[in-house]
Amino acid sequence: MKKMLTLEVNGDVHELAVELDATLLRVLRDQIGLNGPKKGCDSGGCGCCTVHVDGKAVYSCVCYAHSFDGVKVTTAEGLSSGEELHPIQAAFVDAGAVQCGYCTCGMMMAAKQLLDECPRPDEEQIRHGISGNLCRCTGYAKIVDAVKLASERS
Amino acid sequence: MSQLNVVGQSLERPDAYDKVTGGKGYPVNVKLPGMLHAKMLRSPYAHARIVSIDASRAERLPGVKAVLLPKDVPQIKFCPVFFVPVQAPSMVLDFDVMNGERVRYVGQPVAAVAAITADIAEAAIDLIDVEYEELPAVFTPEEAMAEGAPQLHDEAPNNIAKTPFFEYGDLEKGFAEADFIFEGTYETQRVHTCYLEPRVCVVDMDRQDNVTIHVTTQHLFGTREKLAFALGIPETKVKVVKSPYIGGGFGGKLELTAMEPVAALLSKKCGRPVRLEQTRQEDFITTTRNPIKVYLKTGVKKDGTFTARYAKSILDCGAHATHGSEVIMVHGAFGLFFNYHAPHQKWEGYTVYTNNMIGGGYRGYGAPQGSFAVESQIDEICTKLNLDPIAMRLQNARKQGEPHPFNPAFTLATYGLADCLREGAAKIGWEKARRRDKGSSGAKKRGIGLAVHPVWVSGCMGFPDIYEHSGAIVKINRDGTADLATASMDIGSGQIATLTQIAAEALGLPAGAVRMSSAGDTDNLPFDAPTHASRVTYSSGNAVKEAALSAKKRLLEVAGSMLEVSPADLEVSDGKVSVRGTPSKTLSVAEIAQRAESPFVQMTAQGPQPTVMEEKGTIIGLSSLAPKSNPTPCAAQFVEVEVDTETGEVAVLHAVYAHDIGRAINPKAAEGQVEGGFQQGMGYALMEHIQFDPETGSCLTTDFLDYKMPTAVEMPRKIDSIFIETDEPTGPFGAKSLGECCVITPAPAIANAIHDAIGVRFTQLPITPEKILRGLGKI
Ligand code: FES
Ligand code: FES
C-alpha cells in the first residue's frame, strides 16, 4: 500500500506515493533516481547508504521513509553546488581516498557530520567518526588523510 | 630507462570525480525500460533430493511475470571459473545452474521468479512449494573422505574432487640429512572478499537468443563464454557490456553463478529485461576463500638451510569444486613449493567436497593459506635455532638470474627480495625492536613480526588451460588527446589511472591526455583476460603500451610526410613532435591528427594546405598479445603489535610493507592497494570468519554485523609502503605486479609478532581474543 510523502532532497521538493514499508534508501535510489546513497548490505552494517536527514547522518537503509515526512535530505550529489566540488569531495579526490568508490559517498556524508560537529578533529576523532562506515579497498589510510585535508582547508 | 614523464607520477584518478559526485558508472545503477525484478528460491537443506516443485500459487500472484524451475534450465555441467575454458581438462566439471534432482548446500538455487517489483518476486518465491527428501550431509573434509560418508558427486569417490601433487628429489634422504625436523598443522578459515557492491545483473534476452548483459564482473569475455555455454547458445549471441567500474571484486566476481543465466532465462520467458540483485546474505554464500588445513614438515641444517620439505593440504571446496580445483594448485605451487629452495620436496593436495557452501576466488588464491603455514614455521625454526629471521630467509630464497621455479623458460630477471627485507627492517626499526623489553610488568606486551612472500605471479602466463592474452585500441583525437579502449575491468584497483598513464608515456602525450573509454562491450573490444592474478599492470599494460606504440608509429609517418623528414628522425614529447636535433621543426600532435583526420582540404591562415592521400586516416593502434614472461614480484611485511593479556585483544600498531613491483606506475594508487590489502590480511589474521551451524550447514554469517572486518579504528595508525623498483625488462616501463602479495603476508607476520610479544604460537586463524586468552592459559 502506498501513501503520499514529501521530502526535500538536495534542495528539490518531491511529493511521492511511497509504499508504507519502503526504506528511505529505496525511495532515494529507485524513486528519485539518485546514485550517491548506495546499498552495500541493506541491514545497517556498512554505511554505504549514509545520507543526512536535517543535517544528521543516518543509514538510509534502516529508516522507513514515512518516518521522515517533510524532512530535508542531503546526499553526496547535494554536497557541491554548481561546478565546484565541496571541500570534502575535493579532499577525497586529492588524497587518493577513492578506489572502487562504492563506499565513498556514504563515507563523505559521515565525514561531513564529523566536520560539522568538530571542525578540527584529531586522528582518533576522525577514525571514530568514520568507524560506522566500511571500506574494503583502501584500508582507510587515505580516507583519514582526506578528512584531515578537508579540515585543514576549511 | 630513459626519462619518464607520466609514468611514476601520482596523478589523480580519472574516475574519482564521478565517484565523489554520486557515481554513475556501476552496474547496480543500470535501469532499462520495462525492466522486471527477479529473486531466487534457495534450498534450506544441506543435502536433499528434490521430490517435487509446485509453483502454481506463485504463478497466480498478481505482478508475477514468469517462474523459472529446473526443468526450464539446461542441465549442463561445466566449470564456471572465468579464466579457464568451460570444459578445461584441469578443472572439475561439476557445476550446474539449477539442478533439478538434488541440492548439495544450504542456499542452492532451486527456482526463481520475475515480477514487476522485487517485493512481489520475493513474496512469490515464498509461495513455491518444494518437497525435499533429506539426505545425510557432511561438513568437514575429514568426515567426507572417511569410509561410508555420503557421496556428493558420482565421479568423485571418497568426495575427493582433485588430488594434485608435486615432487622432486628424495624426500627421505633430505630428512635424513637434516639436523632438525619441524612439524605442524596450520589451519585457515572461510572468509569473504566483502566487495561492497553486491552482485547484480540486468539481462535482456530476446526470443532469438540475443543476450545483452550488464553485470558486476571481473571479466567480460569470461562472462560471455560461460553464460553462453550455460544457456546452450553460441557465445557470439551474448554481448557483455563493460561498465566503467564495479564496486570491488578482490577475486569474488570471477565466475558465473546462477544469477546471470537465471536472469537471462527469465528475460527470455517474459520478453523484457530482468534485473537480479543479490542480498548481502546471498553474497556471503556465493563465493568465499576456501579453508585449507596444511600439515607441514621441514628438515633444516643447524644453520637454517632447508634439506627437505613436505606438505599435505586439505581444501574444503564445499558442494562444487569451481575455483577449488585451481586454488589448490596455486596454493601448492606458490604457497608452498616454489617459495624457497630445498633439494628434496613433496606436496600433496586434496580438494574435498562437503555440504558447505562453495568456495571461490579471493586475492592470493590459495597462497595466504600456504604462506600462513610456511612463514609461521620459519619463525618457529628461527626461534628454536636462534637464527636471524631475515638472514635465514635469504639463505633459502631464490636469487636474481635463476630460472623461474614455475617455468624454466622464464628467468628471475629482476628479484629484489634482499632489498625489500633490508629497507623494510630499517623502516620499522627491526634490530632495536627485537632486542627491546616486551613490557614485562604491564598487561600490554609488544611484539614485532615478519613474513615474506618470495615468489608470485604477474598473471597466469605459462599455466596450461588458462586464457591470458590482452588487447587494446588507442586512437589519437584531433585535439591532441587519445582514447584508450580495453576490456580490462577497473574493479577499484586503479587500472583507469595506470593504463592511461602507460598509454600517455608510450605516445609521448602529457599527463591527463589519454582517456579511458567508458563504453564498450564484448562485440567491439579485443579480448582481455580477467582482472585477477596480479596481472593487469603487467599483462594488460604491455598490450596498452603496444597499441600506443603502434599509434605512435602512424603519427610519426604522418608527421614525417608533413615535415618532409624521415619518421626515424622524429621524436614525441609532451604532445609535440619534433625533428631530433632541430627543435624548431615542431608540430603538435593535434596538428598532425587534424591533418590525418580531415576529409577536406584544410584552410589555415597560410592558405589551403596540400592534400596528401598517404597522410589520411585515423591515427589508431591496435594490439592483441600474450605477455612475454611472468615475472615474480616479492615482498616483505613487518608489523608491530600490542597484545593486551587481560582482554586478549591485539592492536596492530605499525605495518611496513616493502615490495619489489618493478616500477610504480602511479605510486599513490599503489599505496592504496597495499593499505587495502593489509586491511584484508589483518581481518583474516584476527577477526574475519564465516560461521556455519554445524548441525544444519546453514550460514550464520548473514550481514556485516555478524561478519567483522577492520574499521578505521582497528587499523594501524601507520602503514608504510616501500616500493623497490627493479625495472623489469619485460614489463611496461619496468613494471611487474602488485595486487596480491600485500594480502598474503599480513596474517603470518601478525601471528609471528604475537608470538614475539607473548611467546604463544597460534596455528589456527583467526587469532581472536578468546584464542589469545586460551593460549595464555587464562580461560
Ligand atoms: S546499506 Fe545501509 S548500512 Fe549497508
Ligand atoms: S573505495 Fe572500495 S569500498 Fe571503499
CSV table of N, CA and C in Angstrom, one decimal, chain B residues 42-166:
chain,number,residue,atom,x,y,z
B,42,ARG,N,16.0,-20.6,-2.6
B,42,ARG,CA,17.2,-21.4,-2.3
B,42,ARG,C,16.9,-22.5,-1.3
B,43,SER,N,17.6,-23.5,-1.4
B,43,SER,CA,17.4,-24.7,-0.6
B,43,SER,C,17.6,-24.4,0.9
B,44,PRO,N,16.7,-24.9,1.8
B,44,PRO,CA,17.0,-24.8,3.2
B,44,PRO,C,17.8,-26.0,3.7
B,45,TYR,N,18.0,-27.0,2.9
B,45,TYR,CA,18.7,-28.2,3.3
B,45,TYR,C,20.1,-28.3,2.7
B,46,ALA,N,21.0,-28.9,3.5
B,46,ALA,CA,22.4,-29.0,3.0
B,46,ALA,C,22.6,-30.2,2.0
B,47,HIS,N,21.7,-31.2,2.1
B,47,HIS,CA,21.8,-32.3,1.2
B,47,HIS,C,20.4,-32.9,1.1
B,48,ALA,N,19.8,-32.9,0.0
B,48,ALA,CA,18.4,-33.4,-0.2
B,48,ALA,C,18.2,-33.7,-1.6
B,49,ARG,N,17.2,-34.6,-1.8
B,49,ARG,CA,16.7,-34.9,-3.1
B,49,ARG,C,15.5,-34.1,-3.3
B,50,ILE,N,15.3,-33.5,-4.5
B,50,ILE,CA,14.1,-32.7,-4.8
B,50,ILE,C,13.0,-33.7,-5.3
B,51,VAL,N,12.0,-33.8,-4.5
B,51,VAL,CA,10.9,-34.7,-4.9
B,51,VAL,C,10.0,-34.1,-5.9
B,52,SER,N,9.5,-32.9,-5.6
B,52,SER,CA,8.6,-32.2,-6.5
B,52,SER,C,8.6,-30.7,-6.2
B,53,ILE,N,8.3,-29.9,-7.2
B,53,ILE,CA,8.2,-28.5,-7.1
B,53,ILE,C,6.8,-28.1,-7.6
B,54,ASP,N,6.1,-27.3,-6.8
B,54,ASP,CA,4.8,-26.8,-7.3
B,54,ASP,C,4.8,-25.3,-7.2
B,55,ALA,N,4.8,-24.6,-8.4
B,55,ALA,CA,4.9,-23.2,-8.4
B,55,ALA,C,3.5,-22.5,-8.8
B,56,SER,N,2.4,-23.3,-8.7
B,56,SER,CA,1.2,-22.7,-9.2
B,56,SER,C,0.7,-21.5,-8.4
B,57,ARG,N,0.9,-21.6,-7.1
B,57,ARG,CA,0.5,-20.4,-6.3
B,57,ARG,C,1.3,-19.2,-6.6
B,58,ALA,N,2.6,-19.4,-6.9
B,58,ALA,CA,3.4,-18.2,-7.2
B,58,ALA,C,3.0,-17.6,-8.5
B,59,GLU,N,2.7,-18.5,-9.5
B,59,GLU,CA,2.3,-18.1,-10.8
B,59,GLU,C,1.0,-17.2,-10.8
B,60,ARG,N,0.2,-17.5,-9.8
B,60,ARG,CA,-1.1,-16.8,-9.8
B,60,ARG,C,-1.0,-15.4,-9.1
B,61,LEU,N,0.1,-15.2,-8.4
B,61,LEU,CA,0.3,-13.9,-7.7
B,61,LEU,C,0.3,-12.7,-8.6
B,62,PRO,N,-0.6,-11.7,-8.5
B,62,PRO,CA,-0.6,-10.6,-9.4
B,62,PRO,C,0.8,-9.9,-9.4
B,63,GLY,N,1.2,-9.6,-10.6
B,63,GLY,CA,2.5,-9.0,-10.8
B,63,GLY,C,3.6,-9.9,-11.1
B,64,VAL,N,3.4,-11.2,-11.0
B,64,VAL,CA,4.4,-12.2,-11.3
B,64,VAL,C,4.4,-12.4,-12.8
B,65,LYS,N,5.5,-12.3,-13.5
B,65,LYS,CA,5.5,-12.4,-14.9
B,65,LYS,C,6.1,-13.8,-15.4
B,66,ALA,N,7.0,-14.4,-14.6
B,66,ALA,CA,7.5,-15.7,-15.0
B,66,ALA,C,8.1,-16.4,-13.8
B,67,VAL,N,7.9,-17.7,-13.9
B,67,VAL,CA,8.6,-18.6,-12.8
B,67,VAL,C,9.6,-19.5,-13.6
B,68,LEU,N,10.7,-19.6,-13.0
B,68,LEU,CA,11.8,-20.5,-13.6
B,68,LEU,C,12.0,-21.7,-12.7
B,69,LEU,N,11.9,-22.9,-13.3
B,69,LEU,CA,12.1,-24.1,-12.5
B,69,LEU,C,13.3,-24.8,-13.1
B,70,PRO,N,13.8,-25.8,-12.4
B,70,PRO,CA,15.0,-26.5,-13.0
B,70,PRO,C,14.7,-27.1,-14.4
B,71,LYS,N,13.4,-27.5,-14.6
B,71,LYS,CA,13.1,-28.1,-15.9
B,71,LYS,C,13.2,-27.1,-17.1
B,72,ASP,N,13.2,-25.8,-16.7
B,72,ASP,CA,13.4,-24.8,-17.8
B,72,ASP,C,14.9,-24.4,-18.0
B,73,VAL,N,15.8,-25.0,-17.2
B,73,VAL,CA,17.2,-24.6,-17.3
B,73,VAL,C,18.0,-25.7,-17.9
B,74,PRO,N,18.8,-25.4,-18.9
B,74,PRO,CA,19.6,-26.5,-19.5
B,74,PRO,C,20.4,-27.2,-18.4
B,75,GLN,N,20.3,-28.5,-18.3
B,75,GLN,CA,21.0,-29.3,-17.3
B,75,GLN,C,22.4,-29.7,-17.9
B,76,ILE,N,23.3,-28.7,-17.8
B,76,ILE,CA,24.7,-28.9,-18.4
B,76,ILE,C,25.7,-28.7,-17.2
B,77,LYS,N,26.7,-29.6,-17.2
B,77,LYS,CA,27.8,-29.4,-16.2
B,77,LYS,C,29.0,-28.7,-16.8
B,78,PHE,N,29.5,-27.8,-16.1
B,78,PHE,CA,30.7,-27.1,-16.6
B,78,PHE,C,31.4,-26.5,-15.5
B,79,CYS,N,32.5,-25.8,-15.9
B,79,CYS,CA,33.3,-25.1,-14.9
B,79,CYS,C,33.0,-23.6,-15.0
B,80,PRO,N,32.5,-23.0,-13.9
B,80,PRO,CA,32.1,-21.6,-14.1
B,80,PRO,C,33.2,-20.6,-13.9
B,81,VAL,N,34.4,-21.0,-13.6
B,81,VAL,CA,35.6,-20.1,-13.4
B,81,VAL,C,35.9,-19.4,-14.7
B,82,PHE,N,36.0,-18.1,-14.7
B,82,PHE,CA,36.1,-17.3,-15.9
B,82,PHE,C,37.3,-17.6,-16.7
B,83,PHE,N,38.5,-17.7,-16.1
B,83,PHE,CA,39.7,-17.7,-16.9
B,83,PHE,C,40.2,-19.0,-17.5
B,84,VAL,N,39.3,-20.0,-17.3
B,84,VAL,CA,39.6,-21.3,-18.0
B,84,VAL,C,38.5,-21.6,-18.9
B,85,PRO,N,38.7,-22.4,-20.0
B,85,PRO,CA,37.6,-22.7,-20.8
B,85,PRO,C,36.5,-23.5,-20.1
B,86,VAL,N,35.3,-23.5,-20.6
B,86,VAL,CA,34.2,-24.2,-19.9
B,86,VAL,C,34.5,-25.6,-19.6
B,87,GLN,N,35.2,-26.3,-20.5
B,87,GLN,CA,35.5,-27.7,-20.2
B,87,GLN,C,37.0,-28.0,-20.1
B,88,ALA,N,37.7,-27.1,-19.4
B,88,ALA,CA,39.1,-27.2,-19.3
B,88,ALA,C,39.5,-28.5,-18.6
B,89,PRO,N,40.4,-29.3,-19.2
B,89,PRO,CA,40.7,-30.6,-18.5
B,89,PRO,C,41.3,-30.4,-17.1
B,90,SER,N,41.9,-29.3,-16.8
B,90,SER,CA,42.5,-29.1,-15.5
B,90,SER,C,41.4,-28.9,-14.4
B,91,MET,N,40.2,-28.6,-14.8
B,91,MET,CA,39.2,-28.3,-13.9
B,91,MET,C,38.2,-29.4,-13.7
B,92,VAL,N,37.4,-29.3,-12.6
B,92,VAL,CA,36.4,-30.3,-12.3
B,92,VAL,C,35.0,-29.8,-12.9
B,93,LEU,N,34.4,-30.6,-13.7
B,93,LEU,CA,33.2,-30.1,-14.4
B,93,LEU,C,32.0,-30.6,-13.7
B,94,ASP,N,31.6,-29.9,-12.6
B,94,ASP,CA,30.6,-30.4,-11.7
B,94,ASP,C,29.5,-29.3,-11.4
B,95,PHE,N,29.6,-28.1,-12.0
B,95,PHE,CA,28.7,-27.0,-11.6
B,95,PHE,C,27.5,-27.0,-12.6
B,96,ASP,N,26.4,-26.8,-12.0
B,96,ASP,CA,25.2,-26.5,-12.9
B,96,ASP,C,24.4,-25.4,-12.3
B,97,VAL,N,23.6,-24.8,-13.2
B,97,VAL,CA,22.9,-23.5,-12.8
B,97,VAL,C,21.8,-23.8,-11.8
B,98,MET,N,21.0,-24.8,-12.1
B,98,MET,CA,19.8,-25.1,-11.3
B,98,MET,C,19.5,-26.6,-11.4
B,99,ASN,N,20.1,-27.4,-10.5
B,99,ASN,CA,20.0,-28.8,-10.5
B,99,ASN,C,18.6,-29.2,-10.2
B,100,GLY,N,18.0,-30.1,-11.0
B,100,GLY,CA,16.6,-30.5,-10.8
B,100,GLY,C,16.4,-31.7,-9.9
B,101,GLU,N,17.5,-32.3,-9.5
B,101,GLU,CA,17.3,-33.5,-8.7
B,101,GLU,C,17.8,-33.4,-7.3
B,102,ARG,N,18.8,-32.7,-7.1
B,102,ARG,CA,19.5,-32.8,-5.8
B,102,ARG,C,20.1,-31.4,-5.4
B,103,VAL,N,20.0,-31.1,-4.1
B,103,VAL,CA,20.7,-29.9,-3.6
B,103,VAL,C,21.8,-30.4,-2.7
B,104,ARG,N,22.9,-29.7,-2.7
B,104,ARG,CA,24.1,-30.1,-2.0
B,104,ARG,C,24.6,-29.1,-1.0
B,105,TYR,N,24.0,-28.0,-0.9
B,105,TYR,CA,24.3,-27.0,0.2
B,105,TYR,C,23.1,-26.1,0.5
B,106,VAL,N,23.1,-25.6,1.7
B,106,VAL,CA,22.0,-24.6,2.0
B,106,VAL,C,22.2,-23.4,1.2
B,107,GLY,N,21.2,-23.1,0.4
B,107,GLY,CA,21.3,-21.9,-0.4
B,107,GLY,C,21.4,-22.2,-1.9
B,108,GLN,N,21.4,-23.4,-2.2
B,108,GLN,CA,21.5,-23.7,-3.7
B,108,GLN,C,20.2,-23.3,-4.3
B,109,PRO,N,20.3,-22.6,-5.4
B,109,PRO,CA,19.0,-22.1,-6.1
B,109,PRO,C,18.2,-23.3,-6.6
B,110,VAL,N,16.9,-23.2,-6.3
B,110,VAL,CA,16.0,-24.3,-6.9
B,110,VAL,C,14.9,-23.7,-7.8
B,111,ALA,N,14.6,-22.5,-7.7
B,111,ALA,CA,13.6,-21.9,-8.5
B,111,ALA,C,13.8,-20.4,-8.5
B,112,ALA,N,13.1,-19.6,-9.5
B,112,ALA,CA,13.3,-18.2,-9.5
B,112,ALA,C,12.0,-17.6,-10.1
B,113,VAL,N,11.8,-16.3,-9.7
B,113,VAL,CA,10.6,-15.6,-10.2
B,113,VAL,C,11.0,-14.2,-10.7
B,114,ALA,N,10.3,-13.8,-11.8
B,114,ALA,CA,10.4,-12.4,-12.3
B,114,ALA,C,9.1,-11.8,-12.1
B,115,ALA,N,9.1,-10.5,-11.5
B,115,ALA,CA,7.8,-9.8,-11.3
B,115,ALA,C,8.0,-8.4,-11.5
B,116,ILE,N,7.0,-7.6,-11.4
B,116,ILE,CA,7.1,-6.2,-11.7
B,116,ILE,C,7.8,-5.4,-10.6
B,117,THR,N,7.8,-6.0,-9.4
B,117,THR,CA,8.7,-5.4,-8.4
B,117,THR,C,9.5,-6.5,-7.7
B,118,ALA,N,10.5,-6.0,-7.0
B,118,ALA,CA,11.3,-7.0,-6.2
B,118,ALA,C,10.5,-7.6,-5.1
B,119,ASP,N,9.6,-6.7,-4.5
B,119,ASP,CA,8.8,-7.2,-3.4
B,119,ASP,C,7.9,-8.3,-3.8
B,120,ILE,N,7.3,-8.2,-5.0
B,120,ILE,CA,6.4,-9.2,-5.5
B,120,ILE,C,7.1,-10.5,-5.8
B,121,ALA,N,8.3,-10.3,-6.4
B,121,ALA,CA,9.1,-11.5,-6.7
B,121,ALA,C,9.5,-12.2,-5.4
B,122,GLU,N,9.8,-11.5,-4.4
B,122,GLU,CA,10.2,-12.0,-3.0
B,122,GLU,C,9.0,-12.8,-2.4
B,123,ALA,N,7.8,-12.1,-2.5
B,123,ALA,CA,6.6,-12.8,-2.0
B,123,ALA,C,6.3,-14.0,-2.8
B,124,ALA,N,6.5,-14.0,-4.1
B,124,ALA,CA,6.2,-15.2,-4.9
B,124,ALA,C,7.1,-16.4,-4.6
B,125,ILE,N,8.3,-16.1,-4.3
B,125,ILE,CA,9.2,-17.3,-4.1
B,125,ILE,C,8.7,-18.1,-2.8
B,126,ASP,N,8.2,-17.3,-1.9
B,126,ASP,CA,7.6,-18.0,-0.7
B,126,ASP,C,6.4,-18.8,-1.0
B,127,LEU,N,5.8,-18.6,-2.1
B,127,LEU,CA,4.6,-19.4,-2.5
B,127,LEU,C,5.0,-20.7,-3.3
B,128,ILE,N,6.3,-20.9,-3.6
B,128,ILE,CA,6.7,-22.1,-4.3
B,128,ILE,C,6.8,-23.2,-3.3
B,129,ASP,N,6.1,-24.3,-3.6
B,129,ASP,CA,6.2,-25.4,-2.6
B,129,ASP,C,7.2,-26.5,-3.2
B,130,VAL,N,8.2,-26.7,-2.4
B,130,VAL,CA,9.2,-27.7,-2.9
B,130,VAL,C,9.2,-28.8,-1.8
B,131,GLU,N,9.1,-30.1,-2.3
B,131,GLU,CA,9.1,-31.2,-1.4
B,131,GLU,C,10.5,-31.8,-1.5
B,132,TYR,N,11.2,-31.9,-0.4
B,132,TYR,CA,12.6,-32.5,-0.4
B,132,TYR,C,12.6,-33.8,0.4
B,133,GLU,N,13.5,-34.6,0.0
B,133,GLU,CA,13.8,-35.8,0.9
B,133,GLU,C,15.2,-35.6,1.4
B,134,GLU,N,15.3,-35.4,2.7
B,134,GLU,CA,16.6,-35.0,3.2
B,134,GLU,C,17.6,-36.2,3.1
B,135,LEU,N,18.8,-35.9,2.8
B,135,LEU,CA,19.9,-37.0,2.8
B,135,LEU,C,20.9,-36.6,3.8
B,136,PRO,N,21.7,-37.6,4.2
B,136,PRO,CA,22.7,-37.3,5.2
B,136,PRO,C,23.8,-36.4,4.6
B,137,ALA,N,24.2,-35.4,5.5
B,137,ALA,CA,25.2,-34.4,5.0
B,137,ALA,C,26.5,-34.5,5.7
B,138,VAL,N,27.5,-33.9,5.2
B,138,VAL,CA,28.8,-34.0,5.7
B,138,VAL,C,29.5,-32.6,5.6
B,139,PHE,N,30.1,-32.1,6.8
B,139,PHE,CA,30.5,-30.8,6.8
B,139,PHE,C,32.0,-30.5,7.0
B,140,THR,N,32.8,-31.6,7.2
B,140,THR,CA,34.2,-31.4,7.3
B,140,THR,C,34.9,-32.4,6.2
B,141,PRO,N,36.0,-31.9,5.7
B,141,PRO,CA,36.7,-32.8,4.7
B,141,PRO,C,37.1,-34.1,5.3
B,142,GLU,N,37.5,-34.1,6.5
B,142,GLU,CA,37.9,-35.4,7.1
B,142,GLU,C,36.8,-36.4,7.1
B,143,GLU,N,35.6,-35.9,7.6
B,143,GLU,CA,34.4,-36.8,7.6
B,143,GLU,C,34.1,-37.2,6.1
B,144,ALA,N,34.2,-36.2,5.2
B,144,ALA,CA,33.8,-36.5,3.8
B,144,ALA,C,34.7,-37.6,3.2
B,145,MET,N,35.9,-37.6,3.6
B,145,MET,CA,36.9,-38.6,3.0
B,145,MET,C,36.8,-40.0,3.7
B,146,ALA,N,36.1,-40.0,4.8
B,146,ALA,CA,36.0,-41.3,5.6
B,146,ALA,C,35.2,-42.3,4.9
B,147,GLU,N,35.5,-43.5,5.2
B,147,GLU,CA,34.7,-44.7,4.7
B,147,GLU,C,33.2,-44.5,5.1
B,148,GLY,N,32.3,-44.7,4.1
B,148,GLY,CA,30.9,-44.7,4.4
B,148,GLY,C,30.3,-43.3,4.4
B,149,ALA,N,31.1,-42.3,4.1
B,149,ALA,CA,30.5,-40.9,4.1
B,149,ALA,C,29.5,-40.8,2.9
B,150,PRO,N,28.5,-39.9,3.1
B,150,PRO,CA,27.6,-39.6,1.9
B,150,PRO,C,28.5,-39.2,0.7
B,151,GLN,N,28.1,-39.7,-0.5
B,151,GLN,CA,28.9,-39.3,-1.7
B,151,GLN,C,28.2,-38.2,-2.4
B,152,LEU,N,28.9,-37.1,-2.6
B,152,LEU,CA,28.2,-35.9,-3.2
B,152,LEU,C,28.2,-35.9,-4.7
B,153,HIS,N,29.2,-36.4,-5.3
B,153,HIS,CA,29.2,-36.4,-6.8
B,153,HIS,C,29.7,-37.8,-7.2
B,154,ASP,N,29.0,-38.4,-8.2
B,154,ASP,CA,29.3,-39.8,-8.6
B,154,ASP,C,30.7,-39.9,-9.1
B,155,GLU,N,31.2,-38.9,-9.8
B,155,GLU,CA,32.5,-39.1,-10.4
B,155,GLU,C,33.7,-38.8,-9.4
B,156,ALA,N,33.3,-38.6,-8.1
B,156,ALA,CA,34.4,-38.3,-7.1
B,156,ALA,C,34.3,-39.2,-5.9
B,157,PRO,N,34.9,-40.4,-6.1
B,157,PRO,CA,34.9,-41.4,-4.9
B,157,PRO,C,35.6,-40.7,-3.7
B,158,ASN,N,35.0,-41.1,-2.6
B,158,ASN,CA,35.5,-40.5,-1.3
B,158,ASN,C,35.4,-39.0,-1.2
B,159,ASN,N,34.6,-38.4,-2.1
B,159,ASN,CA,34.4,-37.0,-2.2
B,159,ASN,C,35.7,-36.2,-2.5
B,160,ILE,N,36.6,-36.8,-3.1
B,160,ILE,CA,37.8,-36.1,-3.5
B,160,ILE,C,37.7,-35.6,-4.9
B,161,ALA,N,37.6,-34.3,-5.0
B,161,ALA,CA,37.4,-33.7,-6.4
B,161,ALA,C,38.7,-33.7,-7.1
B,162,LYS,N,39.8,-33.5,-6.4
B,162,LYS,CA,41.1,-33.4,-7.2
B,162,LYS,C,42.2,-33.7,-6.2
B,163,THR,N,43.3,-34.4,-6.7
B,163,THR,CA,44.4,-34.6,-5.8
B,163,THR,C,45.7,-34.3,-6.6
B,164,PRO,N,46.1,-33.1,-6.7
B,164,PRO,CA,47.4,-32.8,-7.4
B,164,PRO,C,48.5,-33.1,-6.5
B,165,PHE,N,49.7,-33.3,-7.0
B,165,PHE,CA,50.9,-33.4,-6.2
B,165,PHE,C,52.1,-33.0,-7.0
B,166,PHE,N,53.1,-32.5,-6.3
B,166,PHE,CA,54.4,-32.2,-6.9
B,166,PHE,C,55.5,-32.9,-6.1
